[in-house]
Tab-separated table of C-alpha atoms in Angstrom:
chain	number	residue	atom	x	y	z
A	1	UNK	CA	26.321	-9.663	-6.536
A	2	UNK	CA	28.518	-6.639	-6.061
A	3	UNK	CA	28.365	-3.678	-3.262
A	4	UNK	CA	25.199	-2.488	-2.603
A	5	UNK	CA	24.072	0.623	-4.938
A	6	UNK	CA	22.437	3.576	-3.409
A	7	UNK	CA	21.414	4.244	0.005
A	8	UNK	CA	18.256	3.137	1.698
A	9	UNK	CA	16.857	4.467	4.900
A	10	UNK	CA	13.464	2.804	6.150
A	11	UNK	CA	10.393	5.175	5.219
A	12	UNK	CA	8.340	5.439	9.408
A	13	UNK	CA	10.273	2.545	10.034
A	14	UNK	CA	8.830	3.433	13.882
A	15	UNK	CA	5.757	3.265	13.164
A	16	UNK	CA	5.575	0.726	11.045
A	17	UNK	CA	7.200	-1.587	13.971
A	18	UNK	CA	4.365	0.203	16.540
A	19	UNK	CA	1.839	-0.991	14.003
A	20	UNK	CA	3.144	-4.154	13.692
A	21	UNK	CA	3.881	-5.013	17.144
A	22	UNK	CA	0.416	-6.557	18.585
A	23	UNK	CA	-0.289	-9.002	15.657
A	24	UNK	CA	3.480	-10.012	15.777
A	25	UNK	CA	4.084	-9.928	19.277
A	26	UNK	CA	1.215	-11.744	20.642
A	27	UNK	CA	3.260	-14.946	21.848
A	28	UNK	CA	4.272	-17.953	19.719
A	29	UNK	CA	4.766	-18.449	16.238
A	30	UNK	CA	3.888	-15.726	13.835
A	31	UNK	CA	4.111	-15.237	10.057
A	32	UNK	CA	4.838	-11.428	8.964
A	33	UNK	CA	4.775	-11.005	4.753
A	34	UNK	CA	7.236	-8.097	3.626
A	35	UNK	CA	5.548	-8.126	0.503
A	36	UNK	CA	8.237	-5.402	-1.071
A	37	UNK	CA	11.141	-6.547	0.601
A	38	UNK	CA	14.069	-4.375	-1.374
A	39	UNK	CA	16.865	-4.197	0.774
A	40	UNK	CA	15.553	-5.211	3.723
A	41	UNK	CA	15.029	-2.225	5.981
A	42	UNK	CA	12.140	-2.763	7.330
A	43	UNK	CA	12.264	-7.052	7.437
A	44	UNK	CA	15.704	-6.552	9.312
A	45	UNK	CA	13.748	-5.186	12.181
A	46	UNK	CA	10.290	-6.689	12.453
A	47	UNK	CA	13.326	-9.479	12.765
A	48	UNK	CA	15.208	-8.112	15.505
A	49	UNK	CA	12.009	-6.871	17.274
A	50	UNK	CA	10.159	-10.361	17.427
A	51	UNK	CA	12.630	-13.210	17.830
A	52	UNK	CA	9.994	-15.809	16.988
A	53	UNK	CA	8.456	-13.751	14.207
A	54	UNK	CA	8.541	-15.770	10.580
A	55	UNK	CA	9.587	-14.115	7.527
A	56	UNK	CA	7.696	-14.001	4.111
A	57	UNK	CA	10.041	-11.556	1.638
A	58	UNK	CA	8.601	-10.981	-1.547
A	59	UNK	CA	10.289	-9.178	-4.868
A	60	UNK	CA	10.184	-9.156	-7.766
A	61	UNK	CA	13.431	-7.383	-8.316
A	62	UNK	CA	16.805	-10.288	-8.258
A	63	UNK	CA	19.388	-8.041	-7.588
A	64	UNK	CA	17.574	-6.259	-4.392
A	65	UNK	CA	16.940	-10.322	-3.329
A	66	UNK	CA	20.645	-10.850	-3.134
A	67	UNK	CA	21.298	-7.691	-1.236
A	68	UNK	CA	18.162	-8.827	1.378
A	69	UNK	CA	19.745	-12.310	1.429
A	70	UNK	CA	22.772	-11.193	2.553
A	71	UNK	CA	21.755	-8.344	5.142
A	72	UNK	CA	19.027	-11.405	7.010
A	73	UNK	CA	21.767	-14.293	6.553
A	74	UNK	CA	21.860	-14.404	10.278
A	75	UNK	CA	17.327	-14.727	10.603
A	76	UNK	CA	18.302	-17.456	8.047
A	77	UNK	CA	16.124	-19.837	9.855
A	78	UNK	CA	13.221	-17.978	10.127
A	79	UNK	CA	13.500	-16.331	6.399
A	80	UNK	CA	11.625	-17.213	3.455
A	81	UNK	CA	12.488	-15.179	0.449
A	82	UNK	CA	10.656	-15.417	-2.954
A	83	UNK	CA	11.134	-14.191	-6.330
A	84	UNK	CA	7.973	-12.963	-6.764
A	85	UNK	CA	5.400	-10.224	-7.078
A	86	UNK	CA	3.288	-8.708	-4.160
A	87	UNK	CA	-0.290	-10.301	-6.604
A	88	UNK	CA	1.013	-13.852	-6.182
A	89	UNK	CA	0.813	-13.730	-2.582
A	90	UNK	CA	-1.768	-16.390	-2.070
A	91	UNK	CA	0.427	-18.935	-3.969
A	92	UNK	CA	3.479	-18.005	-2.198
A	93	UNK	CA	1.705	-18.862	1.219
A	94	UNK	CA	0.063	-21.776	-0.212
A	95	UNK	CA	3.440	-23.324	-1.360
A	96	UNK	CA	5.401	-22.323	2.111
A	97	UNK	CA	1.956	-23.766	3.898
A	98	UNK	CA	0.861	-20.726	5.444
A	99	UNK	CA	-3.024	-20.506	5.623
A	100	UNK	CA	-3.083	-17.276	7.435
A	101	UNK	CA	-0.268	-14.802	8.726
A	102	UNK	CA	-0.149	-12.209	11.170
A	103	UNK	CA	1.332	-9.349	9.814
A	104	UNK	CA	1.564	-7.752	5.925
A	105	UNK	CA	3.627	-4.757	4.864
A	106	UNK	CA	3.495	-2.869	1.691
A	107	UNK	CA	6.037	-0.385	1.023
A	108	UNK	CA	5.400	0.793	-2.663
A	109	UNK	CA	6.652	2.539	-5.865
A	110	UNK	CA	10.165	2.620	-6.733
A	111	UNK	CA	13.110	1.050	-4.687
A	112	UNK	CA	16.545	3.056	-3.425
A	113	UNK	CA	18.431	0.454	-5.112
A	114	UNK	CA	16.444	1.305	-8.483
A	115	UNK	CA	16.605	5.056	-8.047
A	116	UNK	CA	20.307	5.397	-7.416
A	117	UNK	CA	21.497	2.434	-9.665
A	118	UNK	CA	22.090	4.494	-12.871
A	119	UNK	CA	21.853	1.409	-15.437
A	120	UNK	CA	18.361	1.078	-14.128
A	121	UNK	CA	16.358	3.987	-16.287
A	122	UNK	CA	14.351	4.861	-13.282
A	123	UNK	CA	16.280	8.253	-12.612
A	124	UNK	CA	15.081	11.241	-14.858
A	125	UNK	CA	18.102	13.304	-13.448
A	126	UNK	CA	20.662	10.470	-15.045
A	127	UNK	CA	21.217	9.693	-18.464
A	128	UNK	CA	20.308	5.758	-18.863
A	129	UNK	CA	19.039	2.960	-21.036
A	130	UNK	CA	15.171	3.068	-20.914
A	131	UNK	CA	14.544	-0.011	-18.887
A	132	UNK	CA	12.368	0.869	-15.967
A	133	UNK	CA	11.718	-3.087	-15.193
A	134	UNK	CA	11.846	-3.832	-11.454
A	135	UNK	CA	11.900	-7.406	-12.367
A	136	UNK	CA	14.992	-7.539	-15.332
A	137	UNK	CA	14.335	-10.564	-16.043
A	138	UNK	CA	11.241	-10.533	-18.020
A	139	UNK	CA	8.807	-8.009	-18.980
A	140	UNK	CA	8.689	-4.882	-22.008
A	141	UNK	CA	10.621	-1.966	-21.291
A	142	UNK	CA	9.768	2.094	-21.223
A	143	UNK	CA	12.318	1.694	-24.243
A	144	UNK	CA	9.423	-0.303	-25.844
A	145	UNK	CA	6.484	1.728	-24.312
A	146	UNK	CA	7.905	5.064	-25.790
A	147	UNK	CA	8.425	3.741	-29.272
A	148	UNK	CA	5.921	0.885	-29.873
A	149	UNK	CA	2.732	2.816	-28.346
A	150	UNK	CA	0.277	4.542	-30.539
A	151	UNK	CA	-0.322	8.345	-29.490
A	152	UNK	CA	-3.739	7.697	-27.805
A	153	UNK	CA	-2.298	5.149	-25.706
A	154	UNK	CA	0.957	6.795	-24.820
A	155	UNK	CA	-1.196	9.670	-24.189
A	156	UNK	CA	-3.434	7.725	-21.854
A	157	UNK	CA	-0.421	6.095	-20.064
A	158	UNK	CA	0.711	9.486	-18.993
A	159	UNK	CA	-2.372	11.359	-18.077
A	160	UNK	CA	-3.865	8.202	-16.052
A	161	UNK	CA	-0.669	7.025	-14.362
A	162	UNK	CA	1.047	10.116	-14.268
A	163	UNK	CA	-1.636	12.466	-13.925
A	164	UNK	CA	0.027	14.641	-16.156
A	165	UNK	CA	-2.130	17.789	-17.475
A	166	UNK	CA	-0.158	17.800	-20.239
A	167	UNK	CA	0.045	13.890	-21.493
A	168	UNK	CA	-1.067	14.874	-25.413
A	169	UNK	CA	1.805	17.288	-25.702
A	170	UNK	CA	4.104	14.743	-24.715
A	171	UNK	CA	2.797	12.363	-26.122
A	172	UNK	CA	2.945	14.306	-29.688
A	173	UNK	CA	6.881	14.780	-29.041
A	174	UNK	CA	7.691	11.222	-28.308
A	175	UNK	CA	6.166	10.422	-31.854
A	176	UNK	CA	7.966	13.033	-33.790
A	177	UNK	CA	11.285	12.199	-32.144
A	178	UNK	CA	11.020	8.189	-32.462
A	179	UNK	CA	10.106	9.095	-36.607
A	180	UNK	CA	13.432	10.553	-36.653
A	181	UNK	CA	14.821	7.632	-34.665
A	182	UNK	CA	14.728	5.367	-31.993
A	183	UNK	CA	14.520	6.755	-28.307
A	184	UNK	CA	16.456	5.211	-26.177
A	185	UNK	CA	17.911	7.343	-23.723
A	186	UNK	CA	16.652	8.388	-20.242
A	187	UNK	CA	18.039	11.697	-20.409
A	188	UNK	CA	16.626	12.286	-24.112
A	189	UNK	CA	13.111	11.734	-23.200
A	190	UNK	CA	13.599	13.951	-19.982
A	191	UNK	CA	14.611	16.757	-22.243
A	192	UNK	CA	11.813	15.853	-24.667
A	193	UNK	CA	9.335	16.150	-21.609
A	194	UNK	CA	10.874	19.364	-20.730
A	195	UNK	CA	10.220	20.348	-23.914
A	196	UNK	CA	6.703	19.797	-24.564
A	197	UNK	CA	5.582	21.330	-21.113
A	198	UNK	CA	4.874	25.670	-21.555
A	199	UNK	CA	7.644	27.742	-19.552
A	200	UNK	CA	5.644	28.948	-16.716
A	201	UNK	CA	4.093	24.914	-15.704
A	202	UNK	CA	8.035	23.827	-15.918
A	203	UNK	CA	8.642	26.707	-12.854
A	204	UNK	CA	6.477	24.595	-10.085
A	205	UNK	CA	6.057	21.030	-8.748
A	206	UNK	CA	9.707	19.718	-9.472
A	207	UNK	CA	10.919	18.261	-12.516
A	208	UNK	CA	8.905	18.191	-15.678
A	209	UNK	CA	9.976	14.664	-16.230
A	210	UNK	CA	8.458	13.206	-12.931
A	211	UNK	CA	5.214	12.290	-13.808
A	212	UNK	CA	6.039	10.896	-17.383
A	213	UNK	CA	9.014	8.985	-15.440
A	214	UNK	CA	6.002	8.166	-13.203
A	215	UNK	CA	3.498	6.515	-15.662
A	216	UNK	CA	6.107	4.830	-17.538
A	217	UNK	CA	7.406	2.930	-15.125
A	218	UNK	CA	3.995	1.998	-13.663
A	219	UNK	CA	2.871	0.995	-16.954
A	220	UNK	CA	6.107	-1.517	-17.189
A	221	UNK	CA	5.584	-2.886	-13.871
A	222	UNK	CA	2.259	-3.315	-14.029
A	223	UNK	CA	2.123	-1.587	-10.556
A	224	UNK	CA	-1.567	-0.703	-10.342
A	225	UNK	CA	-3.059	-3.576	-11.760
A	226	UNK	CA	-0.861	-5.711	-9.432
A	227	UNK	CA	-1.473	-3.845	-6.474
A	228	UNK	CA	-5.354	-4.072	-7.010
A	229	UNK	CA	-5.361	-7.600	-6.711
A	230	UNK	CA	-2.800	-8.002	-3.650
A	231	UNK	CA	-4.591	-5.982	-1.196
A	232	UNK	CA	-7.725	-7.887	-1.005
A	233	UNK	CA	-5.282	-11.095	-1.280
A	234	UNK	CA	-3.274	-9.857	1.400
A	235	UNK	CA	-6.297	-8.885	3.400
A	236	UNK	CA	-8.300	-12.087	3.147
A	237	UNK	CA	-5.409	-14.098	4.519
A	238	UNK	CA	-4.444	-12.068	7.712
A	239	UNK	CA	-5.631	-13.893	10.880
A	240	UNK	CA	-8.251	-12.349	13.900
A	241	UNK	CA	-5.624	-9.761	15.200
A	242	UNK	CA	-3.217	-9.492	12.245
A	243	UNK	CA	-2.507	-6.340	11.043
A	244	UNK	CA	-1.812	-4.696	7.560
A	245	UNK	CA	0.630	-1.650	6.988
A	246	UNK	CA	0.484	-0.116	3.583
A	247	UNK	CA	3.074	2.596	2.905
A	248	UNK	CA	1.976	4.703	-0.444
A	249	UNK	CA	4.080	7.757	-2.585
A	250	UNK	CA	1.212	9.143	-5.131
A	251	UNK	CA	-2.462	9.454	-5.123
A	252	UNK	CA	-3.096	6.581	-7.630
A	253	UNK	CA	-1.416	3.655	-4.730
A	254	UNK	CA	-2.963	5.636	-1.834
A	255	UNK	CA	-6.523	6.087	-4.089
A	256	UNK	CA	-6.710	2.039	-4.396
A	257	UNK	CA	-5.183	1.180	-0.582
A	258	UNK	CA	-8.122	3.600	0.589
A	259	UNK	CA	-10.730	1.851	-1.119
A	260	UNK	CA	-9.895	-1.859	-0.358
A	261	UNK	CA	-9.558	-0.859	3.341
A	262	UNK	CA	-13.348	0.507	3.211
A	263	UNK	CA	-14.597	-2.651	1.047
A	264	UNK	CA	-13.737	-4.609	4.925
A	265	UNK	CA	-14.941	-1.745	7.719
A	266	UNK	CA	-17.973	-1.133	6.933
A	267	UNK	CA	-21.135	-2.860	6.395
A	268	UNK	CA	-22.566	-4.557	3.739
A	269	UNK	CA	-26.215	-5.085	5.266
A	270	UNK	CA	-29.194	-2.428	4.549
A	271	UNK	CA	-28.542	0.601	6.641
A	272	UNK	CA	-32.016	0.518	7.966
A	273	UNK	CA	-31.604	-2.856	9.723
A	274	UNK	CA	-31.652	-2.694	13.732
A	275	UNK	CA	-28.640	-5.333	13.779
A	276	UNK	CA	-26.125	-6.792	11.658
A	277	UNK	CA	-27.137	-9.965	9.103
A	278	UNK	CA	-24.906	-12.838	9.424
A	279	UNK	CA	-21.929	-12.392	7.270
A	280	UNK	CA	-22.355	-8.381	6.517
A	281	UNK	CA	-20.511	-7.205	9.517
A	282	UNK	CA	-17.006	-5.015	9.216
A	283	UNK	CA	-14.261	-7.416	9.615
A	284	UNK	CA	-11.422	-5.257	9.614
A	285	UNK	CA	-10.673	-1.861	11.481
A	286	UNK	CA	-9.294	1.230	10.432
A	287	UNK	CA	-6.088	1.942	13.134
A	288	UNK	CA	-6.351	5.407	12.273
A	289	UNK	CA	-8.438	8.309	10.809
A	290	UNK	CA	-7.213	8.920	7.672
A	291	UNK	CA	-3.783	8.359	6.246
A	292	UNK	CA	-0.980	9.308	8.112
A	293	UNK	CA	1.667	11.825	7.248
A	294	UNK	CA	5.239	11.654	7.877
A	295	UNK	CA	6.525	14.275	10.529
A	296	UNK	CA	9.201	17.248	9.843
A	297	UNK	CA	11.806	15.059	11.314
A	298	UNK	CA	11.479	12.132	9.048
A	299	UNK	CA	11.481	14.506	6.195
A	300	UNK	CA	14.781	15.967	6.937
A	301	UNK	CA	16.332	12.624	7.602
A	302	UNK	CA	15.204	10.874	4.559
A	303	UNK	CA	13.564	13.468	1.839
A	304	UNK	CA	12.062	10.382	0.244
A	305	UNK	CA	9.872	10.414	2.927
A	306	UNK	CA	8.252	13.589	1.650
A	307	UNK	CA	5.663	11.416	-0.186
A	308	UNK	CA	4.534	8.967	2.153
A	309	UNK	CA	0.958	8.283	3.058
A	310	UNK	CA	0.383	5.911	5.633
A	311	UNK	CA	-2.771	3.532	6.245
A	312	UNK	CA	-3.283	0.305	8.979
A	313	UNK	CA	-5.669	-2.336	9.930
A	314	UNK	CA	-6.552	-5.296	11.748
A	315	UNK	CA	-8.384	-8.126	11.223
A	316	UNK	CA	-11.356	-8.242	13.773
A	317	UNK	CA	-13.757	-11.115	14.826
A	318	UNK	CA	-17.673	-9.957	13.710
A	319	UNK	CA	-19.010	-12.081	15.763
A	320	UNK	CA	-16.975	-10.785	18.981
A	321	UNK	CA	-18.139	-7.402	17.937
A	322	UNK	CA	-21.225	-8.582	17.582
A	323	UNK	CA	-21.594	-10.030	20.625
A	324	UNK	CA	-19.853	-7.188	22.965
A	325	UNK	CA	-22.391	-4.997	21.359
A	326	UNK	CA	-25.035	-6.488	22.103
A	327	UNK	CA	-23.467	-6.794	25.762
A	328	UNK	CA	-23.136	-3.097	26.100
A	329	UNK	CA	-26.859	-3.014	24.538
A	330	UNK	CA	-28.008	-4.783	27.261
A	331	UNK	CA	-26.212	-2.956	29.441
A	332	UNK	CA	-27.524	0.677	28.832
A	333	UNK	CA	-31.072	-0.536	29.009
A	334	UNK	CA	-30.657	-1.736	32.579
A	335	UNK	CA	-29.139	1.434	33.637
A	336	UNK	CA	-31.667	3.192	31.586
A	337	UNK	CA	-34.372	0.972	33.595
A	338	UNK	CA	-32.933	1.834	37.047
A	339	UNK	CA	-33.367	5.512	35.666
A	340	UNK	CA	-37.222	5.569	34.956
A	341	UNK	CA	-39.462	8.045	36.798
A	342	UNK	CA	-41.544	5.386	39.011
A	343	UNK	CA	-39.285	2.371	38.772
A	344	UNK	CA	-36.860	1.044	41.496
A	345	UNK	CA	-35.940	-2.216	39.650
A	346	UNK	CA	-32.951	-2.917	37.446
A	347	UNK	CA	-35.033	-5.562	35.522
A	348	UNK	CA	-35.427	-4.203	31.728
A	349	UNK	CA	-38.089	-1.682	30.996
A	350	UNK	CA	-40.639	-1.094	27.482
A	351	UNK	CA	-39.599	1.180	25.161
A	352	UNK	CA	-38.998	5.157	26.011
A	353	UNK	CA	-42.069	7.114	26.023
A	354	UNK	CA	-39.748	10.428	25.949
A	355	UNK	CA	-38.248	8.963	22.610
A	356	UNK	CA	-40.388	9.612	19.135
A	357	UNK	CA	-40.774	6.105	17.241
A	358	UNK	CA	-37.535	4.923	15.329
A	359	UNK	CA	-35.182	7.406	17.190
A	360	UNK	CA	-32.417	5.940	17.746
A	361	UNK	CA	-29.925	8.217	18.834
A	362	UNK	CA	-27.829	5.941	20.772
A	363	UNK	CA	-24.671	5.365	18.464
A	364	UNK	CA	-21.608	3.051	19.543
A	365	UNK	CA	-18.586	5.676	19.653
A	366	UNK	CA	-15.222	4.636	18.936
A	367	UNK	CA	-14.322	4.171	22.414
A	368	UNK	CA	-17.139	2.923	24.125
């Protein structure tokens, strides 16, 4: 391993700690999964922060493992790193014996150590071999993607992953070029993008190659497809109380993180049902509305930043919930008792008269 490539500055490495903090800080042993570990940033200190806190690094990337191994040599007895992809979580914690764990972070897309390290083919700005692979050691390459791919499929690669308006154009380039010979270079199929996009779209929104650089490097890694597994993976093996952090750069991450977070807070059971059946409760909850945006500061001290969407949750016991609602249930009608015209008991009254049939306008707010 030589010196470390690049520079790499924690994306709401804050908040991610706040997060963090009551599933990891609850006393005792506890097991928190980096499950994008790069260079470390944000392992180093969940680390520092919880002195009895376990370590779980996953990556798939060998060269950012050797960097990580080196920057946590002193946690080296509470460290577990694995060579590995966030989707084989479960066998991971299976092998290390880890049923459950307290804490999971996600901190997707594309590494600092992969952006700045020109050899990698990640850059658009920096003329490279068309790798892309975050994992070098196995796997096709854009190089492959770009000249093996039919047009309908290269075409689909970049309008799907990329979102790019403008995927057939492209797409119809990349052919003509590779019939003239191989593509191979980073900075050729940047120019070839530029090329294929009319003047006045190339003006706004960046570079023209972004999005092309975007899907191709998501179709090599198989990000999507990966991530769509790991979440409910990740999810299902977080203990009562653990908490999952999931740090997203484009629509298409945030889009799937979104959706597996509402698959586990809301019901399953028919709406119309007076109380929850066995097993259909929510058993996670949302730790805040929405995702969460980074601030002007972070921005300014790390413009990768700019991207970042933001969404939490913890594992919650139904059957607690269940139970404390039913508690406060009981609670309202005695009060509501002590309240009726004619009554000066606190024993449980009939139903409402002042209340139509099936109204049932008391709702549970979030902080009651």
């Amino acid at each position: 391993m030589g010196e470390l490539r690049g520079t790499h500055v924690p994306v709401l490495l804050e908040r991610c700690l706040e997060l963090l903090a009551p599933a990891l800080g609850r006393g005792g042993r506890t097991v928190h999964v980096d499950a994008t570990l790069g260079l470390a940033g944000h392992a180093e200190a969940v680390l520092r922060a919880h002195p009895e806190t376990v370590l779980v690094g996953l990556d798939r990337d060998t060269e950012a493992l050797a960097h990580a191994r080196v920057r946590l040599a002193r946690f080296a007895d509470r460290v577990h790193l694995e060579h590995a992809v966030y989707d084989e979580l479960p066998e991971v914690l299976d092998r290390l014996g880890y049923p459950s764990v307290d804490g999971v972070l996600f901190d997707l897309g594309v590494s600092s150590l992969q952006l700045d390290a020109p050899d990698r083919g990640f850059a658009y700005a920096q003329d490279a071999p068309l790798d892309m692979r975050m994992d070098q050691t196995r796997g096709v390459t854009a190089e492959e993607v770009v000249n093996t791919y039919p047009h309908p499929e290269l075409a689909r690669v970049l309008r799907v992953y990329g979102e790019e308006k403008f995927a057939g154009r492209i797409a119809s380039a990349i052919i003509r070029e590779r019939e003239r010979g191989r593509i191979t270079s980073s900075a050729r199929l940047a120019e070839l993008v530029r090329e294929s996009i009319p003047a006045p779209a190339r003006r706004t929104g960046g570079h023209p190659a972004k999005r092309t650089f975007q899907a191709l490097r998501i179709e090599v890694n198989r990000e999507l497809a990966a991530l769509e597994t790991a979440l409910p993976a990740a999810l299902d093996r977080l203990a009562v109380g653990g908490r999952l952090v999931v740090l997203s750069y484009h629509s298409l991450e945030d889009r799937l993180t979104k959706q597996a977070l509402a698959d586990r807070v809301r019901s399953t059971g028919p709406i119309d049902l007076p109380v929850e059946l066995p097993g259909s409760e929510p058993t996670f909850r949302l730790l805040s509305r929405g995702a969460e945006l980074p601030g002007e500061v972070e921005v300014t001290a790390n413009p990768r930043a700019a991207s970042v969407r933001l969404r939490a949750a913890e594992r919650i016991d139904p059957q607690a919930r269940q139970r404390g609602r039913t508690d406060r249930e009981r609670y309202r009608r005695r009060v509501k008792a002590m309240h009726q015209p004619g009554t000066g008991s606190t024993t449980e009254s009939g139903p409402d008269p002042r209340r139509a049939p099936g109204d049932t306008t008391d709702e549970e707010g979030e902080g009651t």
